[in-house]
Coordinates of C-alpha atoms in Angstrom, one line a residue:
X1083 CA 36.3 4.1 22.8
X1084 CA 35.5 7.7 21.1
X1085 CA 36.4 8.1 18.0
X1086 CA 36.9 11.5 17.5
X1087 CA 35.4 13.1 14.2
X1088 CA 34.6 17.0 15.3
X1089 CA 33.8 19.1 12.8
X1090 CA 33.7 16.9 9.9
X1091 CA 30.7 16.8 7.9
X1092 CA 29.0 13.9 6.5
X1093 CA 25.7 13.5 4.4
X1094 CA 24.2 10.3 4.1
X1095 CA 21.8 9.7 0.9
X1096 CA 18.7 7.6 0.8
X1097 CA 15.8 7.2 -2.0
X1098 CA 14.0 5.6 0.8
X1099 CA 12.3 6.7 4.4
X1100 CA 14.8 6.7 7.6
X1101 CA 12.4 4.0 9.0
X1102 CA 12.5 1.7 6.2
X1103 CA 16.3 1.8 6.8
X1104 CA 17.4 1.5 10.3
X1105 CA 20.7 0.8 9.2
X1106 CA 21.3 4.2 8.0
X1107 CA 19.8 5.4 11.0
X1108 CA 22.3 3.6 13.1
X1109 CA 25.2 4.9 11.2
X1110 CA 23.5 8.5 11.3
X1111 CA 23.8 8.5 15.5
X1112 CA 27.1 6.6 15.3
X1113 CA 28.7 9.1 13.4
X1114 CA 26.6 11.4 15.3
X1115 CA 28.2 10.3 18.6
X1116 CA 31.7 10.3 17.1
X1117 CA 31.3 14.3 16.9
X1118 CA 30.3 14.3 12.7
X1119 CA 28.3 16.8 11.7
X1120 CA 25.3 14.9 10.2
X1121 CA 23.1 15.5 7.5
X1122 CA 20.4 12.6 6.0
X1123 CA 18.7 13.0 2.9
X1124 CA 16.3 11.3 2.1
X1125 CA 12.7 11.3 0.1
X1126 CA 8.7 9.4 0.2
X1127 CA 8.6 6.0 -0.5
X1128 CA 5.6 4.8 1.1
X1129 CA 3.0 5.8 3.2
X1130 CA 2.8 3.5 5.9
X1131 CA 6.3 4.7 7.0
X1132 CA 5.1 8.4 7.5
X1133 CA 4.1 8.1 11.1
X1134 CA 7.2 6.1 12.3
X1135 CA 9.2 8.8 10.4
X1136 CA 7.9 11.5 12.7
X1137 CA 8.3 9.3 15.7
X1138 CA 12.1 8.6 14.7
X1139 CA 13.3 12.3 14.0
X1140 CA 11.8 13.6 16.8
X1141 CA 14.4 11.9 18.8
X1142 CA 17.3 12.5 16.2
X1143 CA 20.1 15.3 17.1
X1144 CA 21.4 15.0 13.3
X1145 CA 20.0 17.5 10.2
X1146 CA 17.8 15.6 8.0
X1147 CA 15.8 17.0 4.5
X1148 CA 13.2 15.3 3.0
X1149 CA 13.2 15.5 -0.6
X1150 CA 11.0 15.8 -3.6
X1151 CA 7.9 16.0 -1.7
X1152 CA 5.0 13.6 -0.4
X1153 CA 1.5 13.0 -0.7
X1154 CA 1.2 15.1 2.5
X1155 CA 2.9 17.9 1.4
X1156 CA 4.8 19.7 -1.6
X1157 CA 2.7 18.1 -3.3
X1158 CA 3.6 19.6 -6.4
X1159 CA 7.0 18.7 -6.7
X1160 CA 5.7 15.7 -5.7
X1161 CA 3.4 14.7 -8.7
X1162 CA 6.0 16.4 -11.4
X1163 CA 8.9 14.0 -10.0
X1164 CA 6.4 10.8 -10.0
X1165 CA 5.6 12.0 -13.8
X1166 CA 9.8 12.2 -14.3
X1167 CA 10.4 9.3 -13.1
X1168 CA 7.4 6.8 -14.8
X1169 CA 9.1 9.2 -18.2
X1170 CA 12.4 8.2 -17.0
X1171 CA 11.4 4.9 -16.5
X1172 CA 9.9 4.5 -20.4
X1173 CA 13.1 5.9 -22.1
X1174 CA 15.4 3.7 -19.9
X1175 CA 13.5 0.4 -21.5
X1176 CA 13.3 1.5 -25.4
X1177 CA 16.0 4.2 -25.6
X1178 CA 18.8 2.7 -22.9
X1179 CA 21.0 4.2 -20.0
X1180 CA 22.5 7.0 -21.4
X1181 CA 21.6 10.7 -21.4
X1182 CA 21.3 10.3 -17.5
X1183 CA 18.1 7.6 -18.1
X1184 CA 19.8 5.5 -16.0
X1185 CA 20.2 7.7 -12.9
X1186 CA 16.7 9.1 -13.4
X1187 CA 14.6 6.1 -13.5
X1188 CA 16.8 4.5 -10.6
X1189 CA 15.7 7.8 -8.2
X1190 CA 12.6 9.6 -8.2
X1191 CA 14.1 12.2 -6.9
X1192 CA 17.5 12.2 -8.8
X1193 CA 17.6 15.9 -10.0
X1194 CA 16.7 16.9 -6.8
X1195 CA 19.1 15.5 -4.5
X1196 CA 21.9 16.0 -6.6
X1197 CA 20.8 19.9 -6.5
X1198 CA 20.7 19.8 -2.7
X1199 CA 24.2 17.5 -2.1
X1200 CA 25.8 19.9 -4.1
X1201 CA 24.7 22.3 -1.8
X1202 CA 26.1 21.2 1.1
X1203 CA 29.6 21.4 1.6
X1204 CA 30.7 18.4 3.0
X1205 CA 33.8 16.1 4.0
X1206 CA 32.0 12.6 2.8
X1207 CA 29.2 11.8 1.0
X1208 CA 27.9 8.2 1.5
X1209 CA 24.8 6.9 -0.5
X1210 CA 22.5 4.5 1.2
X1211 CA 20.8 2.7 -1.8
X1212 CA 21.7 2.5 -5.4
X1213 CA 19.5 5.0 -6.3
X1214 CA 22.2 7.2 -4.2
X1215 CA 24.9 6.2 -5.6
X1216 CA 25.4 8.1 -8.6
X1217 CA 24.3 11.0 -6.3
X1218 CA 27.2 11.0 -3.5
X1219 CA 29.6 10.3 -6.1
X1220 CA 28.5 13.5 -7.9
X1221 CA 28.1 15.7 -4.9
X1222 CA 31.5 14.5 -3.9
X1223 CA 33.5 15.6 -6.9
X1224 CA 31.5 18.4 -7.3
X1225 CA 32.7 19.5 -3.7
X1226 CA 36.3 18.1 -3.9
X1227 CA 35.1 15.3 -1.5
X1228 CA 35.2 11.5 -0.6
X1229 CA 31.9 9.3 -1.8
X1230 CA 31.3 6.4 -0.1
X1231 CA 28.8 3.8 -0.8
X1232 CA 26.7 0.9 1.6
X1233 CA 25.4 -2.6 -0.5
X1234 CA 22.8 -3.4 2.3
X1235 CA 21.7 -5.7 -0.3
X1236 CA 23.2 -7.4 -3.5
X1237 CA 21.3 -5.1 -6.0
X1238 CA 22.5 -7.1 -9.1
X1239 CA 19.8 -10.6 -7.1
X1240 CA 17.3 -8.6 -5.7
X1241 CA 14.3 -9.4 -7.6
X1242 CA 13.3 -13.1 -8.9
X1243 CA 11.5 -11.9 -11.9
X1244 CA 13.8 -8.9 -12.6
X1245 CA 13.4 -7.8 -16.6
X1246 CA 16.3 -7.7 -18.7
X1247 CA 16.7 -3.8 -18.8
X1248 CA 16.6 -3.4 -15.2
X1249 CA 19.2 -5.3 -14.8
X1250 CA 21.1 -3.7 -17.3
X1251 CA 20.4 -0.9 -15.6
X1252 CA 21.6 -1.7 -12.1
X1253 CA 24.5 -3.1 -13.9
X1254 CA 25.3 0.2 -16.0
X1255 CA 25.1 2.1 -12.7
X1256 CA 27.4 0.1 -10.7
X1257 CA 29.8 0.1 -13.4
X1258 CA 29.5 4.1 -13.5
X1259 CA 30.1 5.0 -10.7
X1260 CA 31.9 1.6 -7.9
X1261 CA 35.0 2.6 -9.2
X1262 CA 34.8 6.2 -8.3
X1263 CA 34.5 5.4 -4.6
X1264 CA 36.6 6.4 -1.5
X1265 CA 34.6 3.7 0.6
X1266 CA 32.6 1.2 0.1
X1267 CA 30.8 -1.7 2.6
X1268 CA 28.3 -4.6 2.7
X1269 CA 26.3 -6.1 4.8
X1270 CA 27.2 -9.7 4.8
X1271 CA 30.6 -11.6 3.9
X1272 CA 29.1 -13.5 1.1
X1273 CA 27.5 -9.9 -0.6
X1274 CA 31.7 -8.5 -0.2
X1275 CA 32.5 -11.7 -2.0
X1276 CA 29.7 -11.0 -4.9
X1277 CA 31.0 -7.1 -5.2
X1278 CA 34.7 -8.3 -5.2
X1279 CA 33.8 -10.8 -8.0
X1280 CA 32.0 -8.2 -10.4
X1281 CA 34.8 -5.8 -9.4
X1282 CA 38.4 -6.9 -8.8
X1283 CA 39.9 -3.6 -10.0
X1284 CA 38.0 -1.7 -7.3
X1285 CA 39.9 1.2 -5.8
X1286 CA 39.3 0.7 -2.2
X1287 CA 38.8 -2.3 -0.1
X1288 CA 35.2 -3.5 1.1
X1289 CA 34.6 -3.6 4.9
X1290 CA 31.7 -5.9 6.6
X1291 CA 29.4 -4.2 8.5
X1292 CA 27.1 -6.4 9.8
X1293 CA 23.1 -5.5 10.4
X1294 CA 23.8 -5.8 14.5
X1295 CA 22.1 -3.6 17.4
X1296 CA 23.1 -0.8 20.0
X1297 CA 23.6 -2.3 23.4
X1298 CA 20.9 -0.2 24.6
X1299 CA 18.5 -1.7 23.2
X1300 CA 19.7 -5.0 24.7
X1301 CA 17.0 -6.1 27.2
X1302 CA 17.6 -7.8 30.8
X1303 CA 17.9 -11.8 30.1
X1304 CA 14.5 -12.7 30.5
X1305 CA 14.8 -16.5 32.0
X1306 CA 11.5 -19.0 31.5
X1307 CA 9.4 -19.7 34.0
X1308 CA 7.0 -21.9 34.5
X1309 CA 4.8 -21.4 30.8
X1310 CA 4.5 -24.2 29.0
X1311 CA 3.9 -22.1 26.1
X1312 CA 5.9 -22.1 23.2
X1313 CA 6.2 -18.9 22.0
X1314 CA 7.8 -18.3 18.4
X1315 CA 8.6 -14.9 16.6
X1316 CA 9.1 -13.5 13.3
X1317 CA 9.2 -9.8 12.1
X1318 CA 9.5 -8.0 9.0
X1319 CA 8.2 -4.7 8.0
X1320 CA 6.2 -6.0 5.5
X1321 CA 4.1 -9.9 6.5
X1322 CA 3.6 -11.3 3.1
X1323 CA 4.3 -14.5 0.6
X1324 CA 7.7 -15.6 -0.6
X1325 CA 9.1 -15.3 2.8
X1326 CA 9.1 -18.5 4.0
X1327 CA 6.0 -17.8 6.9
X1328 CA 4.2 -21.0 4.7
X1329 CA 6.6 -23.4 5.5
X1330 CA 6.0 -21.8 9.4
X1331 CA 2.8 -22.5 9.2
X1332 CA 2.8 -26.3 7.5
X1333 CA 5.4 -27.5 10.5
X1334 CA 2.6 -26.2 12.9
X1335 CA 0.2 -28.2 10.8
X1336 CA 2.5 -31.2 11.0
X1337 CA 2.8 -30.6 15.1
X1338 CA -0.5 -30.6 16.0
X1339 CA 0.1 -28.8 19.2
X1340 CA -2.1 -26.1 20.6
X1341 CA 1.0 -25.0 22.8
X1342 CA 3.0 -23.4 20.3
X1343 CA 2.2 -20.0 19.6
X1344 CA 3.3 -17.4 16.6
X1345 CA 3.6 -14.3 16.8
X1346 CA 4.4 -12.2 13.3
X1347 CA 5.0 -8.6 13.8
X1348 CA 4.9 -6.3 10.3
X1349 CA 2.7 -4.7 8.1
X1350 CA 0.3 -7.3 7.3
X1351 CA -0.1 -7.5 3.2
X1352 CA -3.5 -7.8 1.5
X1353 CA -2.2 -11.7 0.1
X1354 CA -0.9 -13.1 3.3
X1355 CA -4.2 -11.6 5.1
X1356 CA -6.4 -14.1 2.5
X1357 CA -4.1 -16.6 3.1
X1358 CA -4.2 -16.4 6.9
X1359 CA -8.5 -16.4 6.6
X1360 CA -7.8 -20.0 4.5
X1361 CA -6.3 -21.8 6.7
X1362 CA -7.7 -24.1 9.9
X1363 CA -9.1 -22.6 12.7
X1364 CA -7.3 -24.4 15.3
X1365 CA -4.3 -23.0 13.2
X1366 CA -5.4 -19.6 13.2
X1367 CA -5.7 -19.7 17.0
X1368 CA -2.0 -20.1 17.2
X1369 CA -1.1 -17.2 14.7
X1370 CA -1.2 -13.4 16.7
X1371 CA -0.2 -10.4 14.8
X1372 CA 1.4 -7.6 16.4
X1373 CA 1.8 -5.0 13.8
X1374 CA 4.5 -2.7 13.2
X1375 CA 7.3 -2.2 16.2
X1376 CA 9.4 0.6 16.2
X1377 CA 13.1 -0.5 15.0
X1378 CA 14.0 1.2 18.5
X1379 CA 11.4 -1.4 20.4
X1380 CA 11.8 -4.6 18.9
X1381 CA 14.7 -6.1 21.1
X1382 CA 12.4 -5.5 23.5
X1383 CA 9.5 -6.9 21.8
X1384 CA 11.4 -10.0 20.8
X1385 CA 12.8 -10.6 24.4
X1386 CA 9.5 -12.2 25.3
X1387 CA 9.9 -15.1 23.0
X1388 CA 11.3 -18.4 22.9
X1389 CA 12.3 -19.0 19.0
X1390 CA 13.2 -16.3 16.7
X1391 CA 12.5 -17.6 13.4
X1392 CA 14.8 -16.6 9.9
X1393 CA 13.2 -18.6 7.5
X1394 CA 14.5 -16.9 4.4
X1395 CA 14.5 -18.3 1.2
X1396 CA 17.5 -18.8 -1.1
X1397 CA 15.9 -17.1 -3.9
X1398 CA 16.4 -14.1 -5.5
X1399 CA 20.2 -14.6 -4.9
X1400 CA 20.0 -11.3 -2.2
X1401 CA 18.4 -13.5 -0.2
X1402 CA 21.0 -16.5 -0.1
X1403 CA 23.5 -14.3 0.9
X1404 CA 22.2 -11.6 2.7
X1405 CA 22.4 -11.5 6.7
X1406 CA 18.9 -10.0 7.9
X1407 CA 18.6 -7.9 10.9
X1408 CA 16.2 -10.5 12.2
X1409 CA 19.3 -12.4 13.0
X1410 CA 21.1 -9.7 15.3
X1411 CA 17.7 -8.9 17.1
X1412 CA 17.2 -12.1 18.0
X1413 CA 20.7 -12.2 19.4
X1414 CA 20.2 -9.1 21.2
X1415 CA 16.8 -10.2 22.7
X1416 CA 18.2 -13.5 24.0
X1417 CA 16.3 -15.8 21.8
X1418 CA 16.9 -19.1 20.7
X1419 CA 17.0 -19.3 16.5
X1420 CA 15.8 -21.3 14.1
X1421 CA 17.2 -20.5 10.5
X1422 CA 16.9 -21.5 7.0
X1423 CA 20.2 -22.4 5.3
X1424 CA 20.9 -20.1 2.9
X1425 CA 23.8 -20.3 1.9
X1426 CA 24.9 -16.6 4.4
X1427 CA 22.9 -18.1 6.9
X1428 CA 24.8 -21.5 6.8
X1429 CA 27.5 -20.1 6.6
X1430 CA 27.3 -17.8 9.9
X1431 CA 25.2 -20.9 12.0
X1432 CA 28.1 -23.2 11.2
X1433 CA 30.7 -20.6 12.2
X1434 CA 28.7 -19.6 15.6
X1435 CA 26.2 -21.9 16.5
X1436 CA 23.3 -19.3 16.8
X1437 CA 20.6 -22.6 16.9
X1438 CA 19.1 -25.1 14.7
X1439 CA 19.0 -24.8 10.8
X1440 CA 17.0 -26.6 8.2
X1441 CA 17.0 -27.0 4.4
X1442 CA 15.1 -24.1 3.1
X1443 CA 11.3 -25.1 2.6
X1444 CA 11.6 -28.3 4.7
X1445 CA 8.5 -27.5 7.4
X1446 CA 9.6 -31.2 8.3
X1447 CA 12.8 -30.8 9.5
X1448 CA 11.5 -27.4 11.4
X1449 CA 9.1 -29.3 13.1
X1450 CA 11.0 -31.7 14.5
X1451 CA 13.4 -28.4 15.7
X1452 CA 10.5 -27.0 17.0
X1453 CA 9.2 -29.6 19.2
X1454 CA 13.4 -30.2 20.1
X1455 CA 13.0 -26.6 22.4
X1456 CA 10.1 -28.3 24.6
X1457 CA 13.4 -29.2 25.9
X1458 CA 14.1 -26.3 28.6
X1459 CA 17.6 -27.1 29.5
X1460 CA 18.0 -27.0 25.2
X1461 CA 16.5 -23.9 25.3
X1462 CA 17.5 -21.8 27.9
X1463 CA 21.1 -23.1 27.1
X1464 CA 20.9 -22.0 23.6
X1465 CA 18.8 -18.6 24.7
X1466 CA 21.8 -17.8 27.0
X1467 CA 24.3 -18.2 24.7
X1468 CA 22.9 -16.1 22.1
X1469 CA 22.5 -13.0 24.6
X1470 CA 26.1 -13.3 25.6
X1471 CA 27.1 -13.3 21.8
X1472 CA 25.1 -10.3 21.3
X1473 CA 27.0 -8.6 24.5
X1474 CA 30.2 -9.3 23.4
X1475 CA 30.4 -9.9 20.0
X1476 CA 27.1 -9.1 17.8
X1477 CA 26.3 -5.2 18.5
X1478 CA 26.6 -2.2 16.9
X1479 CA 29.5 -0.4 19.5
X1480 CA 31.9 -3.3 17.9
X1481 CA 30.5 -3.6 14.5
X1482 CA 30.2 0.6 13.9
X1483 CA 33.8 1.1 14.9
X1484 CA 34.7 -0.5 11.5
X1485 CA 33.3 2.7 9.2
X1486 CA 34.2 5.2 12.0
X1487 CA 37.8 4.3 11.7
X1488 CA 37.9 4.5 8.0
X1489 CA 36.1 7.8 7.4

């Protein structure tokens, strides 16, 4: 169903790199496709991302600005923003939030979006991470507009080790400006439930948009032939420690079986590289890197797979109740799962039986799971199943209808 939006405008607000946020990117063509004009701002983050950036816009038909520079270019503007913001970032710990300390040392590139959003006249303005938040709520009431804003992640449990004045800080900012907002959505049920709780005088109601995939990009059912390979998958756009891929590699350990293969697609970090060298051979032999996929090409990728694996942990709290996008590709790709159970993940297994979960950190308990999908009918049953939730249920068309209808 078309939702028709001609003519109205939209900017969407992002600290970060359209690759490093495919959900944004998704909700940029939605609206797109609903007949929005569509504007994404956005600024450097990391270098890594630059060449799937260029990849990605090239086959955009929505307005984007890249802002406050890059190592590539402006280069200026970007060296006096980094100095801003490491200044920004000094005052905030021994002076405090006010004075716009806050805002500053939340967004390298604070002053200049705000500059720019103000300068485009626009119908909504929807920040993307919390560093845009205090940005679309400005632009908006500097334009006589709506702000909207997306929790993609609980911001308040996103780092273990967070120090007490970023915290503060996250906490001052959400305080500032949440209450200000026209719209506002999360990612997971359990993240509503957490904003809800810190907010119960919020002016507008929270609406679930869950991390699923276009159709599109939903590959033919690939059924299993004759391999007696295993094959296992697990993606990320960064392959490093803390994420569970150790207790992966202990139940392979525990197996013993040269016919199960894993295959870890990401940006492969300099600690999980050392730790990879350390272990077995025999081990190693079963491990294959792919590097980094294209958000566009992973269903794709994945399809050739057996066992997605979502082996998150249940700390810092964003990860207990977060529901990754590794989740909804699987779906889409037609694998079998194997999750952890945080307490989101739980949740949403128990609700829709997606595959087999395990206590988070138990490599025992995934073993035996492991070895469980030697069984083909098992598999192929369970395979199925998840393809056909993805196709009716589990894809963006249904899941982007819920913001369309709001805005």
């Amino acid at each position: 169903m078309l939702i028709n939006k001609v003519n109205k405008k939209i900017v969407l607000i992002s600290t970060g790199q359209p690759s490093t946020n495919p959900r944004m990117v998704k909700e940029a063509n939605a609206l797109h496709a609903a007949g929005f004009i569509v504007t994404v701002l956005y600024c450097f983050f990391i270098e890594w991302a630059q060449t799937a950036d260029k990849k990605l816009l090239n086959k955009v038909q929505w307005e984007y600005q890249m802002i406050g520079g890059s190592p590539q270019s402006n280069k200026t503007i970007y060296f006096l923003t980094r100095l801003r913001f490491k200044i920004a970032n000094l005052l905030n710990r021994y002076v405090g939030n006010s004075l716009l300390f806050a805002e500053r040392a939340q967004a390298r590139c604070y002053d200049e979006l705000i500059k720019t959003a103000k300068t485009l006249k626009a119908d909504w303005y929807i920040g993307h991470n919390l560093g845009a938040l205090s940005v679309a709520v400005k632009a908006a009431q500097f334009n006589h507009a709506k702000a909207g804003f997306d929790f993609e992640d609980y911001h308040r449990g996103e780092n273990l080790n967070t120090t007490s004045y970023n915290y503060n800080r996250i906490v001052y900012l959400e305080k500032k400006y949440l209450l200000s907002l026209d719209y506002l959505s999360a990612a997971s049920p359990l993240i509503k439930e957490k904003i809800n709780h810190n907010f119960p005088l919020l002016n507008t109601e929270i609406i679930t948009i869950l991390n699923c995939f276009s159709l599109v990009q939903q590959p033919g059912f690939r059924e299993k032939k004759g391999d007696k390979i295993l094959h296992l998958f697990w993606f990320s756009q960064t392959i490093s420690s803390q994420r569970g891929l150790e207790t992966i590699i202990e139940s392979l350990r525990l197996l013993n079986n040269p016919d199960i293969h894993l295959t870890l697609a990401g940006r492969l970090s300099d600690n999980f590289k050392a730790y990879i060298e350390n272990i077995e051979d025999k081990i190693k032999k079963q491990i294959h890197m792919a590097g980094i996929i294209p958000p566009d090409d992973l269903p794709s990728f994945a399809s050739q797979f057996d066992i997605g694996l979502a082996v998150e942990l249940d700390m810092p709290q964003n990860r207990d109740v977060c529901l990754t996008n590794k989740i909804f590709t699987y779906l889409l790709a037609g694998n079998a799962i194997i999750l952890s159970e945080t307490a989101m993940q739980k949740k949403f297994n128990d609700e829709f039986h997606i595959g087999e979960s395990f206590i988070v950190e138990d490599s025992v308990t995934l073993s035996k799971q492991i070895q469980a999908y030697f069984n083909k009918d098992k598999l192929e049953k369970q395979r199925a199943r998840n393809y056909k939730l993805a196709l009716e249920i589990f894809n963006w068309e249904n899941e982007s209808r819920k913001f369309l209808n709001k805005l």
